[in-house]
Tab-separated table of C-alpha atoms and ligand atoms in Angstrom:
chain	number	residue	atom	x	y	z
A	1	MET	CA	-111.859	68.060	37.637
A	2	GLN	CA	-114.687	68.852	38.990
A	3	LEU	CA	-117.154	66.049	40.319
A	4	SER	CA	-121.363	67.371	38.897
A	5	LEU	CA	-123.105	68.514	42.054
A	6	GLU	CA	-125.891	65.651	40.942
A	7	PRO	CA	-126.174	63.755	44.635
A	8	VAL	CA	-125.130	60.452	42.364
A	9	ALA	CA	-122.027	60.727	40.900
A	10	LEU	CA	-120.698	59.608	43.942
A	11	LYS	CA	-118.949	56.818	41.266
A	12	PRO	CA	-118.327	59.170	38.830
A	13	SER	CA	-116.584	56.676	36.187
A	14	ASN	CA	-119.635	55.184	35.825
A	15	PRO	CA	-121.777	56.970	33.792
A	16	CYS	CA	-125.178	54.880	34.504
A	17	SER	CA	-125.524	55.837	38.493
A	18	SER	CA	-126.050	60.047	37.509
A	19	THR	CA	-129.464	61.288	37.426
A	20	GLY	CA	-131.115	61.823	34.167
A	21	LEU	CA	-131.769	65.153	32.748
A	22	LYS	CA	-134.457	66.644	31.464
A	23	ASP	CA	-134.427	68.383	28.747
A	24	GLU	CA	-134.709	72.031	29.799
A	25	GLN	CA	-131.882	70.497	32.418
A	26	ILE	CA	-129.763	69.505	29.390
A	27	GLU	CA	-128.672	72.709	27.482
A	28	PRO	CA	-127.345	74.912	31.705
A	29	ALA	CA	-125.837	71.569	31.661
A	30	VAL	CA	-123.996	71.465	28.549
A	31	ARG	CA	-122.844	75.661	29.193
A	32	ASP	CA	-122.005	74.650	32.886
A	33	ILE	CA	-119.520	71.778	31.299
A	34	LEU	CA	-117.955	73.202	28.540
A	35	ALA	CA	-116.713	76.341	30.719
A	36	ASP	CA	-115.199	73.843	32.739
A	37	THR	CA	-113.191	71.420	30.390
A	38	GLN	CA	-110.046	72.913	30.788
A	39	ILE	CA	-108.669	72.530	26.671
A	40	ILE	CA	-105.724	71.338	24.484
A	41	ASP	CA	-105.116	73.806	21.812
A	42	VAL	CA	-104.444	71.546	19.144
A	43	HIS	CA	-102.762	74.481	16.657
A	44	THR	CA	-101.644	78.391	17.256
A	45	HIS	CA	-98.704	80.541	16.439
A	46	LEU	CA	-98.235	81.573	20.017
A	47	TYR	CA	-94.856	80.857	22.422
A	48	PRO	CA	-93.916	80.993	26.265
A	49	ALA	CA	-91.962	83.411	27.290
A	50	SER	CA	-88.145	81.958	27.333
A	51	PHE	CA	-89.413	82.673	23.419
A	52	GLY	CA	-88.657	86.307	24.459
A	53	HIS	CA	-90.297	88.136	21.152
A	54	LEU	CA	-91.519	85.714	18.635
A	55	GLY	CA	-94.618	85.146	21.462
A	56	LEU	CA	-96.682	88.129	20.082
A	57	TRP	CA	-99.592	90.074	22.856
A	58	GLY	CA	-100.492	92.896	23.916
A	59	ILE	CA	-103.094	96.386	21.414
A	60	ASP	CA	-100.742	96.374	18.573
A	61	GLU	CA	-99.815	93.012	18.097
A	62	LEU	CA	-103.711	92.667	18.430
A	63	LEU	CA	-104.825	95.254	16.245
A	64	THR	CA	-102.005	94.511	12.573
A	65	TYR	CA	-103.922	90.378	13.204
A	66	HIS	CA	-103.339	89.442	9.294
A	67	TYR	CA	-107.652	88.737	9.723
A	68	LEU	CA	-107.856	92.781	10.316
A	69	GLU	CA	-105.328	94.367	7.941
A	70	ALA	CA	-107.534	92.460	5.420
A	71	GLU	CA	-111.135	94.017	6.632
A	72	PHE	CA	-109.066	97.525	6.745
A	73	PHE	CA	-108.305	97.492	2.859
A	74	ARG	CA	-111.321	97.166	2.203
A	75	SER	CA	-112.576	100.506	4.807
A	76	SER	CA	-109.318	102.764	4.118
A	77	GLU	CA	-107.727	104.784	1.935
A	78	MET	CA	-104.951	104.172	2.625
A	79	THR	CA	-102.294	101.325	0.031
A	80	PRO	CA	-100.761	98.607	1.106
A	81	GLU	CA	-97.462	100.502	0.251
A	82	GLN	CA	-98.597	102.604	2.603
A	83	TYR	CA	-99.324	100.488	5.826
A	84	TRP	CA	-95.714	98.964	5.727
A	85	SER	CA	-94.543	102.461	5.152
A	86	LEU	CA	-96.026	102.725	8.922
A	87	SER	CA	-94.034	101.280	12.395
A	88	LYS	CA	-96.455	98.798	14.189
A	89	LEU	CA	-98.047	101.877	16.393
A	90	GLN	CA	-98.505	103.700	13.971
A	91	GLN	CA	-100.434	100.810	11.905
A	92	ALA	CA	-102.600	99.578	14.710
A	93	ASP	CA	-103.164	103.409	15.192
A	94	ALA	CA	-104.994	103.455	12.357
A	95	ILE	CA	-106.504	100.222	12.372
A	96	TRP	CA	-108.376	101.794	15.664
A	97	LYS	CA	-109.146	104.289	14.038
A	98	VAL	CA	-110.684	102.801	10.843
A	99	LEU	CA	-112.657	99.472	12.545
A	100	PHE	CA	-113.428	100.846	15.025
A	101	VAL	CA	-113.800	104.802	15.248
A	102	GLU	CA	-114.934	105.209	11.740
A	103	ASN	CA	-117.140	102.490	12.049
A	104	CYS	CA	-118.671	99.422	14.279
A	105	PRO	CA	-116.863	96.506	14.763
A	106	LEU	CA	-119.150	94.022	13.999
A	107	SER	CA	-116.834	90.841	11.592
A	108	GLU	CA	-115.373	87.999	14.336
A	109	ALA	CA	-112.051	89.192	13.414
A	110	THR	CA	-112.520	92.806	15.274
A	111	ARG	CA	-115.051	91.814	18.102
A	112	GLY	CA	-112.657	89.738	19.472
A	113	VAL	CA	-110.279	92.907	19.156
A	114	VAL	CA	-113.295	94.159	21.343
A	115	ALA	CA	-114.024	91.153	24.033
A	116	VAL	CA	-110.256	91.463	25.106
A	117	LEU	CA	-110.380	94.763	26.090
A	118	THR	CA	-113.294	93.776	27.924
A	119	ALA	CA	-111.650	91.124	29.791
A	120	PHE	CA	-108.870	93.498	30.957
A	121	GLY	CA	-111.536	96.147	32.325
A	122	LEU	CA	-110.488	97.867	29.190
A	123	PRO	CA	-112.429	101.493	27.520
A	124	THR	CA	-113.242	100.229	23.833
A	125	GLY	CA	-114.887	103.032	22.630
A	126	SER	CA	-112.254	105.530	22.885
A	127	ASP	CA	-110.735	106.970	19.873
A	128	GLY	CA	-107.650	106.696	21.161
A	129	LEU	CA	-105.240	103.472	22.599
A	130	ALA	CA	-103.114	104.925	25.767
A	131	ASP	CA	-105.017	103.129	27.717
A	132	ALA	CA	-104.204	99.780	26.600
A	133	ARG	CA	-101.128	100.419	25.814
A	134	ALA	CA	-100.297	101.548	29.622
A	135	PHE	CA	-101.593	98.250	30.397
A	136	PHE	CA	-100.320	95.764	28.464
A	137	GLN	CA	-96.633	97.606	28.713
A	138	ALA	CA	-97.131	97.009	33.210
A	139	ARG	CA	-97.363	93.110	32.548
A	140	ASP	CA	-94.877	90.952	32.872
A	141	ALA	CA	-94.977	87.874	31.149
A	142	GLU	CA	-95.070	84.750	31.760
A	143	VAL	CA	-97.268	86.560	34.620
A	144	HIS	CA	-99.230	87.873	31.731
A	145	ILE	CA	-99.573	84.782	29.796
A	146	ARG	CA	-100.767	81.936	32.672
A	147	GLU	CA	-103.277	84.521	32.908
A	148	VAL	CA	-105.167	84.422	29.122
A	149	LEU	CA	-104.732	80.724	29.781
A	150	HIS	CA	-106.655	80.455	32.608
A	151	MET	CA	-109.278	83.259	31.294
A	152	ALA	CA	-109.560	81.229	28.162
A	153	GLY	CA	-109.796	77.956	29.847
A	154	VAL	CA	-106.850	76.936	28.459
A	155	GLU	CA	-104.796	74.160	29.785
A	156	THR	CA	-102.712	73.249	27.136
A	157	VAL	CA	-101.069	74.984	23.766
A	158	VAL	CA	-99.834	73.215	20.226
A	159	MET	CA	-97.787	75.548	18.706
A	160	THR	CA	-95.877	75.450	14.925
A	161	ASN	CA	-92.228	75.360	14.850
A	162	ASP	CA	-89.840	76.234	11.920
A	163	PRO	CA	-87.143	74.816	11.556
A	164	LEU	CA	-85.855	76.934	8.899
A	165	ASP	CA	-87.173	79.621	10.216
A	166	GLU	CA	-83.669	81.261	11.262
A	167	GLU	CA	-84.945	83.389	13.983
A	168	GLU	CA	-87.090	80.532	15.861
A	169	ALA	CA	-84.595	77.970	15.028
A	170	ALA	CA	-81.719	79.949	17.061
A	171	VAL	CA	-84.182	79.816	20.743
A	172	TRP	CA	-84.664	76.007	20.132
A	173	MET	CA	-80.373	75.504	19.176
A	174	SER	CA	-79.672	77.746	22.769
A	175	ASN	CA	-81.550	75.186	24.047
A	176	VAL	CA	-84.339	77.219	25.831
A	177	HIS	CA	-86.515	76.574	28.941
A	178	ARG	CA	-89.538	74.447	27.903
A	179	ASP	CA	-92.787	75.329	29.487
A	180	ARG	CA	-94.889	72.644	30.019
A	181	GLN	CA	-97.797	74.707	28.550
A	182	PHE	CA	-96.361	74.762	25.418
A	183	ARG	CA	-96.215	71.835	23.279
A	184	ALA	CA	-93.659	71.835	20.295
A	185	VAL	CA	-94.999	71.243	16.902
A	186	LEU	CA	-92.360	69.795	13.546
A	187	ARG	CA	-93.583	72.136	10.549
A	188	LEU	CA	-93.198	71.999	7.135
A	189	ASP	CA	-94.119	73.790	5.424
A	190	ARG	CA	-90.357	75.314	4.326
A	191	LEU	CA	-88.904	72.585	4.095
A	192	VAL	CA	-91.804	70.620	1.378
A	193	ARG	CA	-93.732	73.620	-0.325
A	194	GLU	CA	-90.876	75.764	-0.744
A	195	TRP	CA	-88.255	73.430	-1.387
A	196	SER	CA	-86.146	75.064	-4.225
A	197	GLN	CA	-85.070	77.647	-1.895
A	198	PRO	CA	-84.171	76.071	1.726
A	199	TRP	CA	-81.602	73.214	0.087
A	200	ASP	CA	-78.576	75.496	0.990
A	201	ARG	CA	-79.444	76.581	3.850
A	202	LEU	CA	-79.934	72.772	4.816
A	203	ALA	CA	-76.824	72.226	2.997
A	204	SER	CA	-74.734	74.677	4.986
A	205	GLN	CA	-76.319	72.667	7.976
A	206	GLY	CA	-74.056	70.519	7.018
A	207	TYR	CA	-76.539	68.114	5.678
A	208	GLU	CA	-75.533	66.746	2.173
A	209	VAL	CA	-78.674	67.777	0.266
A	210	ASP	CA	-79.460	69.048	-3.831
A	211	ASP	CA	-82.136	70.372	-5.401
A	212	GLN	CA	-82.391	67.107	-7.636
A	213	GLY	CA	-83.958	64.851	-3.960
A	214	SER	CA	-81.584	62.292	-4.879
A	215	THR	CA	-82.261	59.109	-2.970
A	216	HIS	CA	-79.030	59.791	-1.179
A	217	CYS	CA	-80.599	63.550	-0.493
A	218	ILE	CA	-83.562	63.004	0.613
A	219	LYS	CA	-81.625	60.316	3.437
A	220	GLU	CA	-80.613	63.655	4.272
A	221	ILE	CA	-83.146	64.749	4.625
A	222	ARG	CA	-84.613	62.771	7.046
A	223	ARG	CA	-82.016	62.952	9.143
A	224	PHE	CA	-81.616	67.150	9.888
A	225	LEU	CA	-85.892	66.310	10.879
A	226	GLU	CA	-84.539	63.841	12.719
A	227	ASP	CA	-82.125	65.873	14.602
A	228	TRP	CA	-84.724	68.218	14.823
A	229	CYS	CA	-87.033	65.151	16.927
A	230	GLU	CA	-84.284	65.242	18.972
A	231	THR	CA	-84.261	69.255	19.769
A	232	MET	CA	-87.790	69.264	19.474
A	233	GLN	CA	-89.658	66.738	20.872
A	234	PRO	CA	-92.681	67.846	18.837
A	235	VAL	CA	-96.515	65.926	19.218
A	236	TYR	CA	-97.036	66.048	15.724
A	237	MET	CA	-95.839	66.510	12.474
A	238	ALA	CA	-97.077	70.142	10.241
A	239	LEU	CA	-97.926	71.426	6.247
A	240	SER	CA	-100.077	73.485	5.340
A	241	LEU	CA	-101.212	72.894	1.715
A	242	PRO	CA	-102.189	74.364	-1.652
A	243	ASP	CA	-105.954	72.914	-2.860
A	244	SER	CA	-104.121	71.665	-5.564
A	245	PHE	CA	-102.373	68.910	-3.650
A	246	LYS	CA	-101.368	65.098	-5.393
A	247	PHE	CA	-100.636	62.130	-3.793
A	248	PRO	CA	-98.996	60.580	-5.173
A	249	ASP	CA	-96.665	62.816	-6.486
A	250	GLU	CA	-93.256	62.539	-8.132
A	251	SER	CA	-92.315	65.571	-8.097
A	252	VAL	CA	-89.272	66.104	-6.054
A	253	ARG	CA	-91.847	67.818	-3.088
A	254	GLY	CA	-94.143	64.727	-3.748
A	255	ARG	CA	-91.133	62.377	-2.817
A	256	ILE	CA	-90.092	64.759	-0.114
A	257	PHE	CA	-93.240	64.053	1.518
A	258	ARG	CA	-93.178	60.247	0.928
A	259	GLU	CA	-90.451	59.306	1.214
A	260	ALA	CA	-89.210	61.062	4.162
A	261	VAL	CA	-92.053	62.911	6.608
A	262	VAL	CA	-94.467	59.533	6.123
A	263	PRO	CA	-92.169	56.949	7.438
A	264	LEU	CA	-90.368	59.461	9.029
A	265	CYS	CA	-93.577	60.358	11.038
A	266	ARG	CA	-94.457	56.615	10.762
A	267	GLU	CA	-91.319	55.544	13.094
A	268	PHE	CA	-91.449	58.441	15.422
A	269	ASP	CA	-95.071	57.084	16.222
A	270	LEU	CA	-95.742	60.440	15.656
A	271	PRO	CA	-98.998	61.962	13.426
A	272	LEU	CA	-98.642	64.372	10.327
A	273	SER	CA	-101.330	67.927	10.587
A	274	LEU	CA	-102.121	68.188	7.131
A	275	MET	CA	-104.034	71.645	6.514
A	276	ILE	CA	-105.466	71.421	2.790
A	277	GLY	CA	-106.484	74.134	1.060
A	278	VAL	CA	-104.545	77.538	1.093
A	279	ARG	CA	-104.328	79.140	-2.401
A	280	ARG	CA	-100.921	81.255	-1.153
A	281	GLN	CA	-100.005	85.408	-1.543
A	282	VAL	CA	-103.505	85.600	-3.883
A	283	ASN	CA	-102.612	89.146	-3.120
A	284	PRO	CA	-98.342	89.596	-2.052
A	285	LYS	CA	-99.241	93.400	-1.862
A	286	ILE	CA	-100.866	92.611	1.107
A	287	ARG	CA	-98.518	90.484	2.998
A	288	LEU	CA	-99.934	88.310	5.420
A	289	ALA	CA	-103.269	88.444	4.754
A	290	GLY	CA	-103.219	87.748	0.694
A	291	ASP	CA	-103.506	84.749	0.955
A	292	ALA	CA	-107.179	82.836	0.002
A	293	VAL	CA	-108.709	79.142	-0.550
A	294	GLY	CA	-109.298	76.555	-3.296
A	295	ARG	CA	-111.745	73.485	-2.380
A	296	ALA	CA	-108.799	70.608	-2.570
A	297	ASP	CA	-109.588	66.787	-4.334
A	298	LEU	CA	-109.900	65.395	-1.847
A	299	ARG	CA	-108.791	62.143	-2.983
A	300	VAL	CA	-105.134	62.965	-1.780
A	301	LEU	CA	-106.641	61.770	1.583
A	302	GLU	CA	-108.354	58.450	0.643
A	303	ASN	CA	-105.489	57.400	-0.819
A	304	LEU	CA	-103.028	58.759	1.814
A	305	CYS	CA	-105.019	57.231	4.808
A	306	ARG	CA	-104.835	54.007	2.907
A	307	GLU	CA	-101.672	53.098	1.551
A	308	PHE	CA	-100.188	54.366	4.549
A	309	PRO	CA	-102.877	52.783	7.287
A	310	ASP	CA	-100.229	52.606	10.065
A	311	ASN	CA	-99.926	56.689	10.636
A	312	ARG	CA	-102.340	58.889	12.042
A	313	PHE	CA	-103.556	61.995	10.113
A	314	MET	CA	-104.835	65.060	11.893
A	315	VAL	CA	-106.122	67.011	8.675
A	316	SER	CA	-108.484	70.338	8.670
A	317	VAL	CA	-109.458	72.004	5.596
A	318	LEU	CA	-110.032	75.020	5.168
A	319	SER	CA	-112.742	75.159	1.734
A	320	ARG	CA	-116.542	74.936	3.705
A	321	GLU	CA	-116.966	73.135	-0.305
A	322	ASN	CA	-114.397	70.439	1.163
A	323	GLN	CA	-116.422	69.428	4.448
A	324	HIS	CA	-118.529	66.726	4.068
A	325	GLU	CA	-116.407	64.910	1.392
A	326	LEU	CA	-113.294	64.960	4.971
A	327	CYS	CA	-116.483	63.094	6.837
A	328	VAL	CA	-117.303	60.887	4.732
A	329	TYR	CA	-113.031	59.678	4.402
A	330	ALA	CA	-112.960	59.926	8.454
A	331	ARG	CA	-115.778	57.217	7.938
A	332	LYS	CA	-113.704	54.859	6.486
A	333	PHE	CA	-110.696	55.617	7.654
A	334	ASN	CA	-110.115	55.229	11.454
A	335	ASN	CA	-106.722	56.954	11.253
A	336	LEU	CA	-108.132	60.027	9.785
A	337	THR	CA	-109.187	62.864	12.028
A	338	PRO	CA	-110.551	65.838	11.105
A	339	PHE	CA	-109.957	69.232	13.195
A	340	GLY	CA	-110.889	72.551	13.713
A	341	CYS	CA	-112.943	75.035	12.166
A	342	TRP	CA	-110.027	76.400	9.866
A	343	TRP	CA	-109.286	80.545	9.403
A	344	PHE	CA	-112.033	81.639	6.994
A	345	LEU	CA	-114.420	78.770	8.463
A	346	ASN	CA	-114.088	80.210	12.126
A	347	ASN	CA	-117.341	82.194	12.490
A	348	PRO	CA	-119.862	80.551	14.501
A	349	SER	CA	-122.379	80.369	11.229
A	350	ILE	CA	-119.475	78.295	9.094
A	351	VAL	CA	-118.649	76.403	12.604
A	352	GLU	CA	-122.369	75.787	13.356
A	353	GLU	CA	-122.907	73.862	10.359
A	354	ILE	CA	-119.551	72.161	9.817
A	355	THR	CA	-119.406	70.826	13.461
A	356	ARG	CA	-123.039	69.603	12.829
A	357	GLU	CA	-122.228	68.041	10.155
A	358	ARG	CA	-119.048	66.319	11.666
A	359	ILE	CA	-121.464	64.935	15.036
A	360	GLU	CA	-124.084	63.862	12.874
A	361	MET	CA	-121.784	61.742	10.528
A	362	LEU	CA	-118.795	60.784	13.776
A	363	GLY	CA	-120.703	61.256	16.838
A	364	ALA	CA	-117.536	62.883	19.402
A	365	SER	CA	-114.786	61.371	17.097
A	366	PHE	CA	-112.702	64.408	15.869
A	367	ILE	CA	-111.377	67.657	17.521
A	368	PRO	CA	-114.047	70.414	16.713
A	369	GLN	CA	-111.747	73.334	17.125
A	370	HIS	CA	-107.940	74.819	17.378
A	371	SER	CA	-108.112	78.147	18.295
A	372	ASP	CA	-105.170	79.243	15.997
A	373	ALA	CA	-103.885	82.128	17.683
A	374	ARG	CA	-100.898	84.216	16.798
A	375	ILE	CA	-101.489	86.983	19.631
A	376	LEU	CA	-101.282	85.032	22.841
A	377	GLU	CA	-104.966	87.046	24.532
A	378	GLN	CA	-106.792	85.510	21.168
A	379	LEU	CA	-107.082	83.269	22.927
A	380	ILE	CA	-109.581	84.505	25.628
A	381	TYR	CA	-112.029	85.835	22.475
A	382	LYS	CA	-111.874	82.765	20.326
A	383	TRP	CA	-112.032	79.986	23.136
A	384	ARG	CA	-114.912	82.139	24.236
A	385	ASN	CA	-116.880	81.865	20.678
A	386	THR	CA	-115.872	78.726	20.090
A	387	ARG	CA	-118.152	77.924	23.754
A	388	ARG	CA	-120.324	80.253	23.263
A	389	THR	CA	-121.478	78.809	19.406
A	390	LEU	CA	-121.074	75.029	20.891
A	391	THR	CA	-123.356	75.519	23.649
A	392	PRO	CA	-126.557	74.850	21.347
A	393	ILE	CA	-125.236	72.828	19.369
A	394	LEU	CA	-124.167	69.721	21.551
A	395	SER	CA	-127.464	71.152	23.390
A	396	HIS	CA	-129.643	70.054	20.478
A	397	THR	CA	-127.687	67.071	19.901
A	398	PHE	CA	-128.298	65.610	22.923
A	399	ARG	CA	-132.323	66.793	23.769
A	400	LEU	CA	-132.230	65.008	20.067
A	401	ALA	CA	-130.898	61.689	21.752
A	402	LEU	CA	-132.819	62.926	24.614
A	403	ALA	CA	-135.701	62.180	22.324
A	404	ASP	CA	-134.146	59.184	21.015
A	405	GLY	CA	-134.817	57.036	24.821
A	406	TYR	CA	-131.127	57.214	25.712
A	407	PRO	CA	-130.419	58.515	29.508
A	408	VAL	CA	-129.201	62.020	29.473
A	409	THR	CA	-126.674	62.837	32.849
A	410	ARG	CA	-123.914	65.456	33.647
A	411	GLU	CA	-121.623	62.605	33.366
A	412	ARG	CA	-122.304	61.738	30.184
A	413	ILE	CA	-121.898	65.068	28.498
A	414	ARG	CA	-119.313	65.247	30.109
A	415	ARG	CA	-117.583	62.602	28.732
A	416	GLU	CA	-118.191	63.402	24.996
A	417	VAL	CA	-116.931	67.131	26.008
A	418	GLU	CA	-113.373	66.114	27.184
A	419	ARG	CA	-113.613	63.691	24.693
A	420	LEU	CA	-114.258	66.423	21.981
A	421	PHE	CA	-111.532	68.575	23.584
A	422	ARG	CA	-109.223	66.644	25.118
A	423	SER	CA	-108.322	62.669	24.896
A	424	ASN	CA	-109.573	62.803	21.186
A	425	PHE	CA	-106.302	64.384	19.951
A	426	GLU	CA	-104.128	62.871	23.975
A	427	GLN	CA	-105.077	59.870	21.981
A	428	CYS	CA	-104.259	61.143	18.354
A	429	THR	CA	-100.597	62.088	19.772
A	430	ARG	CA	-100.185	58.517	22.458
A	431	LYS	CA	-97.410	57.004	21.661
A	432	ARG	CA	-98.468	53.562	20.294
A	433	GLN	CA	-94.929	51.956	19.869
A	434	GLU	CA	-91.146	52.457	21.872
A	435	SER	CA	-89.449	55.626	20.532
A	436	SER	CA	-86.886	57.833	21.299
A	437	LEU	CA	-88.795	61.114	21.816
A	438	GLU	CA	-90.710	61.912	25.158
A	439	TYR	CA	-92.639	64.655	25.339
A	440	PRO	CA	-91.187	67.243	27.752
A	441	VAL	CA	-92.508	67.634	31.206
B	1	LIG	O1	-106.034	81.130	10.218
B	1	LIG	C1	-103.792	81.638	9.507
B	1	LIG	O2	-103.577	82.731	11.373
B	1	LIG	C2	-103.301	81.854	8.479
B	1	LIG	O3	-102.244	82.889	8.536
B	1	LIG	C3	-102.315	80.545	9.128
B	1	LIG	O4	-101.209	80.427	9.994
B	1	LIG	C4	-102.280	79.232	9.518
B	1	LIG	O5	-103.559	79.073	10.651
B	1	LIG	C5	-101.184	78.857	9.190
B	1	LIG	O6	-101.762	77.311	9.548
B	1	LIG	O7	-101.252	78.052	7.835
B	2	LIG	ZN1	-102.122	78.381	12.139
């Protein structure tokens, strides 16, 4: 941690000992502190080098990110069928040509690619990708990962780990080397949402499950989850859910959720992350880019938080219209931590609106952002953009506090920023009770 340069900051643990800032000193202080803060990125789709080709990086992956694919189909005559028949390099070439050469990269996702190229000193206005490809090909994965995390000011990356993804499961079973900067998360989408499909996969692994969700089956699902908790040592369990998610729900899925997932989180003292509001595959032709958003009935959260006060829930909602309700519920239930401006919300104008609303209603008791990075170098632009968007918002907040008569110091700003980008998550994932799970060090 960098100590304040203020002369009276000799006792940084005592915020009252710092010099009060003047109005015009607040924004530069906020900017410095945000730049200095080493982020815990609470939700990504990244992997350490030991997970081999599961970890995506480099220019071709950056260009074929599904956020860009969605934009590509808006500006190109190419059909999805034609696009999917191309190799990855050809797809990347096509996207570069359409979104960066024939049109200006103005959207958040396209500017992100430009920012990454700039960060590595690569050309951003050329017709082809030869320089960028040569640069990334020459990089050593391990070194590259360290450098990108350093450039992004990210200390810890939280992964998304699906035990029903065969490739990923095989990596875990090979006793893969754990990297302390990458924390695991037991992702349950396939298990809970697609229950009609995975049951035979569990059965083939020796779990006595059936597609009716019998009491014995639920017990076996718990055993499956316990085994994977042992293997992965996750920091939380996670599930993305449609706008139509209901709780309580008497379907097999609803019972898996209520009788296996929720009690196991409690038993292992793990938070449950719920990402609510995704409408999967409204346009299956464009694959990952074909998911959309819907407004959810957040009374599900009310029911969950009230019925399970000993569970902790980290919640992100995809619909802009659900944001205010989420804040209201967080004021009612302190076992609920709102996090992130997810996916279609991760644009400066919307991040700004949501973050202001959250600060006004919750102070600093939430987690403002996660990157959701799928490709390593996205960390660079996504976190730079978050810092850039949040600087004026936090500055404005502290300036209001000063105007109301509160002595604002660098130490106090630092304490709140640390809370937002580190300690709220650390506290949410901290073990309160004895558990057989230990985080890897
Ligand atoms: O933002 C995204 O990349 C989405 O495709 C999803 O990954 C979403 O974040 C999720 O984790 O389900
Ligand atoms: Zn995600």
